[in-house]
CSV table of C-alpha atoms in Angstrom, one decimal:
chain,number,residue,atom,x,y,z
M,1,MET,CA,-28.4,-4.5,13.0
M,2,ASN,CA,-25.0,-4.0,14.6
M,3,ILE,CA,-22.7,-2.1,12.2
M,4,ASN,CA,-19.1,-2.6,13.2
M,5,PHE,CA,-17.5,-0.9,10.1
M,6,ARG,CA,-18.7,2.5,9.0
M,7,PHE,CA,-18.3,4.0,5.5
M,8,VAL,CA,-19.6,7.6,5.3
M,9,LEU,CA,-19.8,9.1,1.8
M,10,THR,CA,-20.7,12.8,2.2
M,11,ILE,CA,-21.4,15.2,-0.6
M,12,ALA,CA,-19.6,18.0,1.2
M,13,SER,CA,-18.5,21.5,0.3
M,14,PHE,CA,-15.1,21.3,-1.5
M,15,ALA,CA,-13.5,23.4,-4.3
M,16,PHE,CA,-14.2,21.2,-7.2
M,17,ALA,CA,-16.5,23.6,-9.0
M,18,THR,CA,-14.0,24.2,-11.8
M,19,TRP,CA,-14.2,20.5,-12.6
M,20,LEU,CA,-17.9,20.4,-13.1
M,21,PRO,CA,-19.3,20.4,-16.7
M,22,SER,CA,-21.7,23.3,-17.5
M,23,GLU,CA,-24.6,21.0,-18.1
M,24,ILE,CA,-24.4,19.6,-14.5
M,25,THR,CA,-25.8,22.0,-11.9
M,26,ALA,CA,-25.0,22.1,-8.2
M,27,GLU,CA,-28.5,20.9,-7.4
M,28,GLU,CA,-28.2,17.8,-9.6
M,29,LEU,CA,-25.1,16.8,-7.7
M,30,LYS,CA,-26.9,16.7,-4.4
M,31,GLU,CA,-28.9,13.6,-5.3
M,32,ALA,CA,-28.0,10.0,-6.1
M,33,GLN,CA,-30.2,7.1,-7.2
M,34,VAL,CA,-30.0,3.5,-5.9
M,35,THR,CA,-29.2,1.5,-9.1
M,36,GLN,CA,-28.4,-1.9,-7.6
M,37,ILE,CA,-29.0,-3.8,-4.4
M,38,ILE,CA,-27.5,-7.0,-3.1
M,39,GLN,CA,-29.1,-8.5,0.0
M,40,ASP,CA,-29.6,-6.2,3.0
M,41,VAL,CA,-29.6,-2.5,2.1
M,42,ARG,CA,-31.6,0.1,4.0
M,43,LEU,CA,-32.4,3.8,3.7
M,44,LEU,CA,-32.0,5.8,6.9
M,45,PRO,CA,-34.0,9.1,6.6
M,46,SER,CA,-33.1,11.6,9.3
M,47,ASN,CA,-36.8,12.3,10.0
M,48,ALA,CA,-38.3,8.8,9.6
M,49,SER,CA,-37.8,5.2,10.5
M,50,PRO,CA,-35.3,3.0,8.5
M,51,ARG,CA,-36.8,1.1,5.6
M,52,PRO,CA,-35.5,-1.4,3.0
M,53,ALA,CA,-34.0,0.3,0.0
M,54,THR,CA,-35.4,-0.4,-3.5
M,55,VAL,CA,-33.9,0.2,-6.9
M,56,ASN,CA,-34.6,3.7,-8.2
M,57,ASP,CA,-34.8,5.2,-4.7
M,58,ASN,CA,-33.5,8.7,-4.6
M,59,VAL,CA,-30.9,9.5,-1.9
M,60,ARG,CA,-30.9,13.2,-1.0
M,61,GLN,CA,-29.4,15.3,1.8
M,62,GLY,CA,-30.6,14.0,5.2
M,63,THR,CA,-30.9,10.3,4.0
M,64,ALA,CA,-28.2,7.6,4.4
M,65,VAL,CA,-27.8,4.3,2.8
M,66,GLN,CA,-26.7,1.4,5.1
M,67,THR,CA,-25.5,-2.0,3.9
M,68,GLY,CA,-25.5,-5.1,6.1
M,69,VAL,CA,-23.3,-8.2,6.4
M,70,GLN,CA,-22.5,-9.7,2.9
M,71,SER,CA,-24.5,-6.9,1.4
M,72,ARG,CA,-23.6,-4.3,-1.3
M,73,SER,CA,-25.1,-1.4,-3.1
M,74,GLU,CA,-24.6,0.9,-6.0
M,75,LEU,CA,-25.6,4.5,-6.3
M,76,THR,CA,-25.4,6.7,-9.5
M,77,PHE,CA,-25.3,10.5,-9.7
M,78,LYS,CA,-26.9,12.5,-12.5
M,79,ASP,CA,-23.4,13.0,-14.1
M,80,GLN,CA,-23.1,9.2,-14.2
M,81,THR,CA,-20.6,9.0,-11.4
M,82,ILE,CA,-21.0,5.6,-9.8
M,83,THR,CA,-20.3,4.7,-6.1
M,84,ARG,CA,-20.4,1.1,-5.0
M,85,LEU,CA,-20.4,0.2,-1.3
M,86,GLY,CA,-19.1,-2.9,0.3
M,87,GLU,CA,-20.6,-4.6,3.3
M,88,LYS,CA,-21.2,-2.9,6.6
M,89,THR,CA,-21.1,0.6,5.2
M,90,ILE,CA,-23.1,3.9,5.6
M,91,PHE,CA,-23.5,6.4,2.8
M,92,SER,CA,-25.0,9.8,3.2
M,93,VAL,CA,-25.5,12.9,1.1
M,94,GLY,CA,-24.7,16.4,2.2
M,95,GLU,CA,-23.9,19.7,0.5
M,96,GLY,CA,-21.5,20.8,-2.2
M,97,ALA,CA,-19.3,18.7,-4.4
M,98,ARG,CA,-18.4,15.1,-3.8
M,99,THR,CA,-16.2,14.1,-0.8
M,100,ILE,CA,-16.0,10.5,0.2
M,101,GLU,CA,-15.1,9.6,3.8
M,102,LEU,CA,-14.2,6.0,4.4
M,103,GLY,CA,-13.8,5.1,8.0
M,104,SER,CA,-13.5,1.4,7.5
M,105,GLY,CA,-14.4,-1.0,4.7
M,106,GLN,CA,-14.3,-1.0,0.9
M,107,PHE,CA,-15.6,1.2,-1.9
M,108,LEU,CA,-15.4,1.5,-5.7
M,109,LEU,CA,-15.7,4.9,-7.3
M,110,TYR,CA,-16.0,5.5,-11.0
M,111,VAL,CA,-15.8,9.2,-12.2
M,112,PRO,CA,-16.5,9.8,-15.9
M,113,LYS,CA,-13.9,11.7,-17.9
M,114,HIS,CA,-14.6,15.4,-18.1
M,115,SER,CA,-17.1,15.1,-15.2
M,116,GLY,CA,-17.2,16.1,-11.6
M,117,GLY,CA,-14.1,15.2,-9.5
M,118,ALA,CA,-14.0,13.6,-6.1
M,119,LYS,CA,-12.0,13.9,-2.9
M,120,VAL,CA,-11.7,10.6,-1.0
M,121,LYS,CA,-10.8,10.9,2.6
M,122,MET,CA,-9.6,7.6,4.1
M,123,GLY,CA,-8.4,8.4,7.6
M,124,ALA,CA,-5.1,10.2,7.4
M,125,VAL,CA,-5.0,9.7,3.6
M,126,THR,CA,-6.8,11.8,1.0
M,127,ALA,CA,-7.1,11.1,-2.7
M,128,ALA,CA,-8.0,13.5,-5.4
M,129,ILE,CA,-9.4,11.9,-8.6
M,130,THR,CA,-10.9,13.0,-11.9
M,131,GLY,CA,-12.0,10.7,-14.7
M,132,THR,CA,-10.8,7.6,-12.9
M,133,THR,CA,-12.0,4.2,-11.6
M,134,VAL,CA,-10.5,3.3,-8.2
M,135,LEU,CA,-10.9,0.7,-5.4
M,136,GLY,CA,-10.2,1.7,-1.8
M,137,ASN,CA,-10.0,-0.1,1.5
M,138,VAL,CA,-9.4,0.9,5.1
M,139,ASN,CA,-8.9,-1.6,7.8
M,140,PRO,CA,-10.1,-0.9,11.4
M,141,ASN,CA,-6.4,-0.3,12.4
M,142,GLY,CA,-6.1,2.5,9.9
M,143,ALA,CA,-4.1,0.7,7.3
M,144,THR,CA,-5.2,1.9,3.9
M,145,SER,CA,-4.9,0.6,0.4
M,146,PHE,CA,-5.9,2.4,-2.8
M,147,THR,CA,-5.8,0.8,-6.3
M,148,VAL,CA,-6.3,2.6,-9.6
M,149,LEU,CA,-8.0,0.5,-12.2
M,150,GLU,CA,-7.8,3.1,-15.0
M,151,GLY,CA,-6.7,6.8,-15.0
M,152,SER,CA,-4.6,8.1,-12.2
M,153,ALA,CA,-5.1,9.6,-8.7
M,154,CYS,CA,-3.1,12.0,-6.4
M,155,ILE,CA,-2.7,10.5,-2.9
M,156,HIS,CA,-1.9,12.9,-0.1
M,157,LEU,CA,-0.7,12.4,3.5
M,158,ASP,CA,-1.2,15.9,4.8
M,159,SER,CA,0.4,15.2,8.2
M,160,VAL,CA,3.8,15.0,6.7
M,161,GLY,CA,3.2,16.8,3.4
M,162,GLN,CA,3.7,13.7,1.3
M,163,SER,CA,2.0,13.2,-2.0
M,164,LEU,CA,2.2,10.5,-4.6
M,165,LEU,CA,0.8,9.9,-8.0
M,166,VAL,CA,-0.8,6.4,-8.5
M,167,HIS,CA,-1.2,5.2,-12.1
M,168,ALA,CA,-3.5,2.6,-13.5
M,169,GLY,CA,-2.5,-0.9,-12.5
M,170,GLN,CA,-0.8,0.3,-9.3
M,171,LYS,CA,-1.7,0.0,-5.6
M,172,LEU,CA,-0.6,2.4,-2.8
M,173,THR,CA,-0.6,1.5,0.8
M,174,PHE,CA,-0.5,3.6,4.0
M,175,ASP,CA,0.9,2.1,7.2
M,176,PRO,CA,-0.3,4.2,10.2
M,177,ILE,CA,2.6,3.0,12.3
M,178,ALA,CA,5.3,4.2,9.8
M,179,ASN,CA,3.1,7.2,9.0
M,180,ARG,CA,4.2,7.3,5.4
M,181,LEU,CA,2.8,6.4,2.0
M,182,GLU,CA,4.7,3.5,0.5
M,183,ASP,CA,5.8,3.6,-3.1
M,184,PRO,CA,3.0,2.4,-5.5
M,185,VAL,CA,3.5,-1.2,-6.6
M,186,ASP,CA,2.2,-2.9,-9.7
M,187,VAL,CA,-0.8,-5.2,-9.3
M,188,ASP,CA,-2.5,-7.7,-11.5
M,189,LEU,CA,-5.6,-5.9,-12.8
M,190,ASN,CA,-7.1,-9.3,-13.8
M,191,GLN,CA,-7.0,-10.2,-10.1
M,192,GLU,CA,-8.5,-6.9,-9.0
M,193,LEU,CA,-11.5,-7.6,-11.3
M,194,THR,CA,-12.5,-10.5,-8.9
M,195,SER,CA,-13.5,-7.9,-6.3
M,196,PRO,CA,-17.2,-8.3,-5.3
M,197,LEU,CA,-17.6,-4.6,-6.1
M,198,ILE,CA,-16.9,-5.5,-9.8
M,199,LYS,CA,-18.0,-9.0,-10.4
M,200,ASP,CA,-21.3,-8.8,-8.5
M,201,PHE,CA,-22.4,-5.8,-10.5
M,202,LYS,CA,-23.2,-4.8,-14.0
M,203,ARG,CA,-20.3,-4.0,-16.4
M,204,LEU,CA,-18.7,-0.6,-15.6
M,205,PRO,CA,-18.7,2.1,-18.2
M,206,SER,CA,-14.9,2.3,-17.9
M,207,ALA,CA,-14.5,-1.5,-18.5
M,208,PRO,CA,-13.0,-0.9,-22.0
M,209,LEU,CA,-10.4,1.4,-20.4
M,210,ILE,CA,-9.6,-1.2,-17.7
M,211,GLU,CA,-9.2,-3.9,-20.4
M,212,GLN,CA,-6.8,-1.7,-22.3
M,213,GLU,CA,-4.7,-1.4,-19.1
M,214,ILE,CA,-4.8,-5.2,-18.7
M,215,GLN,CA,-3.6,-5.6,-22.3
M,216,ARG,CA,-0.8,-3.1,-21.6
M,217,GLN,CA,0.3,-5.0,-18.6
M,218,HIS,CA,0.4,-8.3,-20.5
M,219,GLY,CA,2.3,-6.7,-23.3
M,220,ALA,CA,4.8,-4.8,-21.2
M,221,VAL,CA,8.4,-5.8,-21.5
M,222,GLY,CA,10.4,-6.6,-18.4
M,223,GLY,CA,12.0,-3.6,-16.7
M,224,VAL,CA,15.7,-2.8,-16.2
M,225,ARG,CA,15.9,-3.8,-12.6
M,226,GLY,CA,19.0,-6.0,-12.0
M,227,ASN,CA,20.6,-4.7,-15.2
M,228,ASP,CA,23.4,-7.2,-16.2
M,229,GLU,CA,25.9,-4.5,-16.9
M,230,LEU,CA,25.3,-2.8,-13.5
M,231,THR,CA,25.7,-6.2,-11.7
M,232,ARG,CA,28.9,-6.9,-13.6
M,233,ALA,CA,30.3,-3.4,-12.9
M,234,ALA,CA,29.5,-3.8,-9.2
M,235,ARG,CA,31.5,-7.1,-9.1
M,236,VAL,CA,34.4,-5.5,-10.8
M,237,ALA,CA,34.3,-2.7,-8.2
M,238,GLY,CA,34.9,-5.4,-5.6
M,239,ALA,CA,31.3,-6.3,-4.5
M,240,SER,CA,29.9,-9.8,-4.6
M,241,SER,CA,26.5,-8.4,-5.7
M,242,ILE,CA,24.6,-5.1,-6.0
M,243,ASP,CA,22.7,-5.7,-2.7
M,244,THR,CA,25.9,-6.3,-0.7
M,245,SER,CA,28.0,-3.6,-2.3
M,246,THR,CA,28.9,-0.6,-0.1
M,247,PRO,CA,27.7,2.8,-1.3
M,248,GLU,CA,31.2,3.6,-2.5
M,249,GLN,CA,31.5,0.4,-4.5
M,250,PHE,CA,28.1,0.8,-6.0
M,251,LEU,CA,28.6,4.4,-7.0
M,252,ARG,CA,32.1,3.7,-8.4
M,253,ALA,CA,30.6,0.9,-10.5
M,254,LEU,CA,27.8,3.2,-11.7
M,255,ASN,CA,30.2,5.9,-12.7
M,256,SER,CA,32.2,3.4,-14.8
M,257,LEU,CA,29.0,3.0,-16.8
M,258,PHE,CA,28.1,6.7,-16.8
M,259,VAL,CA,31.3,7.9,-18.3
M,260,ARG,CA,31.0,5.7,-21.5
M,261,SER,CA,27.3,6.3,-22.0
M,262,ASN,CA,25.2,8.8,-24.0
M,263,ALA,CA,22.5,10.9,-22.3
M,264,ARG,CA,19.7,8.4,-22.9
M,265,GLN,CA,21.8,5.5,-21.6
M,266,VAL,CA,22.7,7.5,-18.4
M,267,CYS,CA,18.9,7.9,-17.8
M,268,ASP,CA,18.4,4.2,-18.2
M,269,TYR,CA,21.2,3.4,-15.8
M,270,VAL,CA,19.8,5.9,-13.3
M,271,ALA,CA,16.4,4.1,-13.4
M,272,ALA,CA,18.1,0.7,-13.0
M,273,ALA,CA,20.4,1.9,-10.2
M,274,VAL,CA,17.7,3.6,-8.2
M,275,SER,CA,15.5,0.5,-8.5
M,276,ALA,CA,18.3,-1.7,-7.3
M,277,ARG,CA,19.5,0.6,-4.5
M,278,PRO,CA,16.7,3.0,-3.5
M,279,ASP,CA,18.7,3.8,-0.4
M,280,LEU,CA,21.2,5.7,-2.7
M,281,ALA,CA,18.6,7.5,-4.9
M,282,ASP,CA,19.8,11.0,-4.1
M,283,ARG,CA,23.5,10.1,-4.5
M,284,ILE,CA,22.8,8.3,-7.8
M,285,VAL,CA,21.2,11.5,-9.2
M,286,VAL,CA,24.1,13.6,-8.0
M,287,ALA,CA,26.5,11.2,-9.6
M,288,ALA,CA,24.6,11.3,-12.9
M,289,LEU,CA,24.7,15.1,-12.9
M,290,GLY,CA,28.4,15.1,-12.1
M,291,VAL,CA,29.4,12.7,-14.9
M,292,GLU,CA,27.3,14.6,-17.4
M,293,ARG,CA,29.1,17.8,-16.6
M,294,VAL,CA,32.7,16.6,-16.2
M,295,GLY,CA,32.5,14.0,-19.0
M,296,ARG,CA,30.8,16.1,-21.7
M,297,SER,CA,31.4,19.8,-21.0
M,298,ASP,CA,34.1,22.2,-22.2
M,299,PHE,CA,33.4,24.3,-19.1
M,300,LYS,CA,33.1,27.5,-21.2
M,301,GLN,CA,29.5,28.0,-19.9
M,302,PRO,CA,28.8,29.5,-16.5
M,303,VAL,CA,29.1,27.1,-13.6
M,304,GLY,CA,25.9,25.1,-13.2
M,305,LYS,CA,24.9,25.5,-16.9
M,306,GLN,CA,27.0,22.7,-18.5
M,307,ILE,CA,24.1,20.3,-18.7
M,308,SER,CA,20.8,20.9,-20.6
M,309,CYS,CA,17.4,21.1,-19.1
M,310,GLU,CA,16.5,18.2,-21.4
M,311,ASP,CA,19.2,16.0,-19.8
M,312,ILE,CA,18.2,17.1,-16.3
M,313,ASP,CA,14.6,16.3,-17.1
M,314,CYS,CA,15.5,12.8,-18.2
M,315,ILE,CA,17.6,12.0,-15.1
M,316,ILE,CA,15.1,13.4,-12.6
M,317,ARG,CA,12.2,11.7,-14.2
M,318,ALA,CA,14.0,8.3,-14.3
M,319,ALA,CA,15.0,8.6,-10.6
M,320,ILE,CA,11.6,9.6,-9.3
M,321,ALA,CA,9.8,7.1,-11.4
M,322,ALA,CA,12.0,4.4,-9.9
M,323,HIS,CA,11.5,5.6,-6.3
M,324,PRO,CA,8.5,8.0,-6.0
M,325,SER,CA,8.5,8.3,-2.2
M,326,ALA,CA,12.1,9.7,-2.4
M,327,THR,CA,11.1,12.6,-4.5
M,328,ARG,CA,11.8,15.1,-1.8
M,329,GLU,CA,15.3,13.7,-1.2
M,330,ILE,CA,16.0,13.4,-5.0
M,331,VAL,CA,15.0,17.0,-5.7
M,332,SER,CA,16.8,18.4,-2.7
M,333,ALA,CA,20.0,16.6,-3.5
M,334,ALA,CA,19.9,17.6,-7.2
M,335,VAL,CA,19.3,21.3,-6.3
M,336,ALA,CA,22.1,21.3,-3.8
M,337,ALA,CA,24.4,19.8,-6.4
M,338,ALA,CA,23.4,22.1,-9.2
M,339,PRO,CA,21.7,25.2,-7.7
M,340,LEU,CA,21.7,27.2,-10.9
M,341,LEU,CA,19.6,24.5,-12.5
M,342,ARG,CA,17.0,24.6,-9.8
M,343,ASP,CA,14.1,25.6,-12.2
M,344,CYS,CA,14.9,22.7,-14.5
M,345,ILE,CA,15.0,20.2,-11.7
M,346,VAL,CA,11.8,21.3,-10.1
M,347,ALA,CA,10.0,21.4,-13.4
M,348,ALA,CA,11.1,17.8,-14.1
M,349,ALA,CA,9.9,16.7,-10.6
M,350,ASN,CA,6.5,18.4,-11.1
M,351,ALA,CA,6.1,16.8,-14.5
M,352,VAL,CA,6.7,13.3,-13.3
M,353,GLN,CA,4.9,13.8,-10.0
M,354,PRO,CA,2.2,16.4,-10.6
M,355,CYS,CA,0.8,15.6,-7.1
M,356,GLN,CA,3.9,16.9,-5.4
M,357,GLU,CA,4.5,20.5,-4.7
M,358,ALA,CA,8.2,20.3,-5.6
M,359,ASN,CA,8.9,24.0,-4.9
M,360,ALA,CA,7.6,23.5,-1.4
M,361,PHE,CA,9.9,20.7,-0.4
M,362,VAL,CA,13.2,21.8,-2.0
M,363,GLU,CA,15.4,22.5,1.0
M,364,PRO,CA,18.9,22.0,-0.3
M,365,ARG,CA,21.2,20.0,1.9
M,366,LEU,CA,24.9,20.7,2.2
M,367,ILE,CA,26.3,18.6,-0.7
M,368,ASN,CA,29.5,19.3,-2.6
M,369,THR,CA,28.2,21.5,-5.4
M,370,ILE,CA,29.3,20.2,-8.7
M,371,ASN,CA,31.7,22.9,-9.9
M,372,PRO,CA,34.2,22.3,-12.7
M,373,ALA,CA,36.8,24.4,-10.7
M,374,ASN,CA,36.8,22.0,-7.7
M,375,PHE,CA,35.0,18.9,-8.8
M,376,VAL,CA,37.1,15.7,-8.4
M,377,PRO,CA,35.6,12.9,-10.5
M,378,PRO,CA,34.9,9.7,-8.5
M,379,GLU,CA,37.2,6.8,-9.1
M,380,VAL,CA,36.0,4.9,-12.1
M,381,VAL,CA,36.9,1.3,-12.7
M,382,SER,CA,36.9,-0.3,-16.1
M,383,PRO,CA,34.3,-3.0,-16.4
M,384,GLU,CA,37.0,-5.2,-17.9
M,385,GLN,CA,39.6,-4.7,-15.1
M,386,PRO,CA,39.4,-5.6,-11.4
M,387,PRO,CA,39.8,-2.7,-8.9
M,388,SER,CA,43.3,-2.0,-7.6
M,389,GLY,CA,44.4,-3.9,-4.6
M,390,LEU,CA,42.6,-7.2,-5.5
């Protein structure tokens, strides 16, 4: 049989030992059992001829599982980790803790809570997961998609040092031409459940958790993207819309909202602004920090200490959540603007993006440091009055 797409799942040596429960030994993790077969599935022992697979076959080191056209298979480890393979795939077992290598094709992986973790290698992209149910797909051209059905996963692009956290109900894609992970986007989990790797198999142990996520999606209130007040302020600043506003117009409009808002409202406006103008994410954060200082400080504290870590945390979290792939730029801009608050900024970034190594990518750029002695507040327009000159 001609196999055009290859999916290699190797139990390779990787430092996941700390994740393994005490009752699961290393030897038990070196063997999987075939628990479901759909059409053409074969075992490929290294020292024997290929043969059709049967339910309850054990798959040990030196034996691979191969699926044919329109064929699928499920394998279960002794810790109840489940791997489902799409058509035209090859699965093999090696040494150590679980590492999944997907060259091309589709897989589903369910890792029970408090059980062994898994490292999923999909070409240039690597995912680290624990206690999660995920779907993955790699096209022959290297384009990759990764969807979290429940739990979360850290996705890494080692070539550029980029890492993103993907939550339940989100899909992340990798474009090999752009060589960058795109921001995770929300997906309809009900639609994801139509995947053959779900509907053609028995009910997943994590099905109740996935259903909870579906209920959360349906009950979620609409976000703040396109906030009416932000749109109105942009028009007062001289722009016909948020999208067509110049950076100066947009930031002037945003500051008109910041200066009359409390700390919680500032965070909400940061989230709305970054969602509406992701190209200005770093400048939006700097503006929020500046308004917080100038508008609410008596300047009796040391320079750089006029805003609390709690407020910093709220602003940084809101900005990164709205534009995760700009985490590096957001953190660098914030640290450059408020260097004495670096620890608070980095801690906030790590909290909202635990996959990122925030300390590693903070390389402050030359930005006018917010200093009460030399800070000139940006021009602020009243939402009720048109800008001068109109």
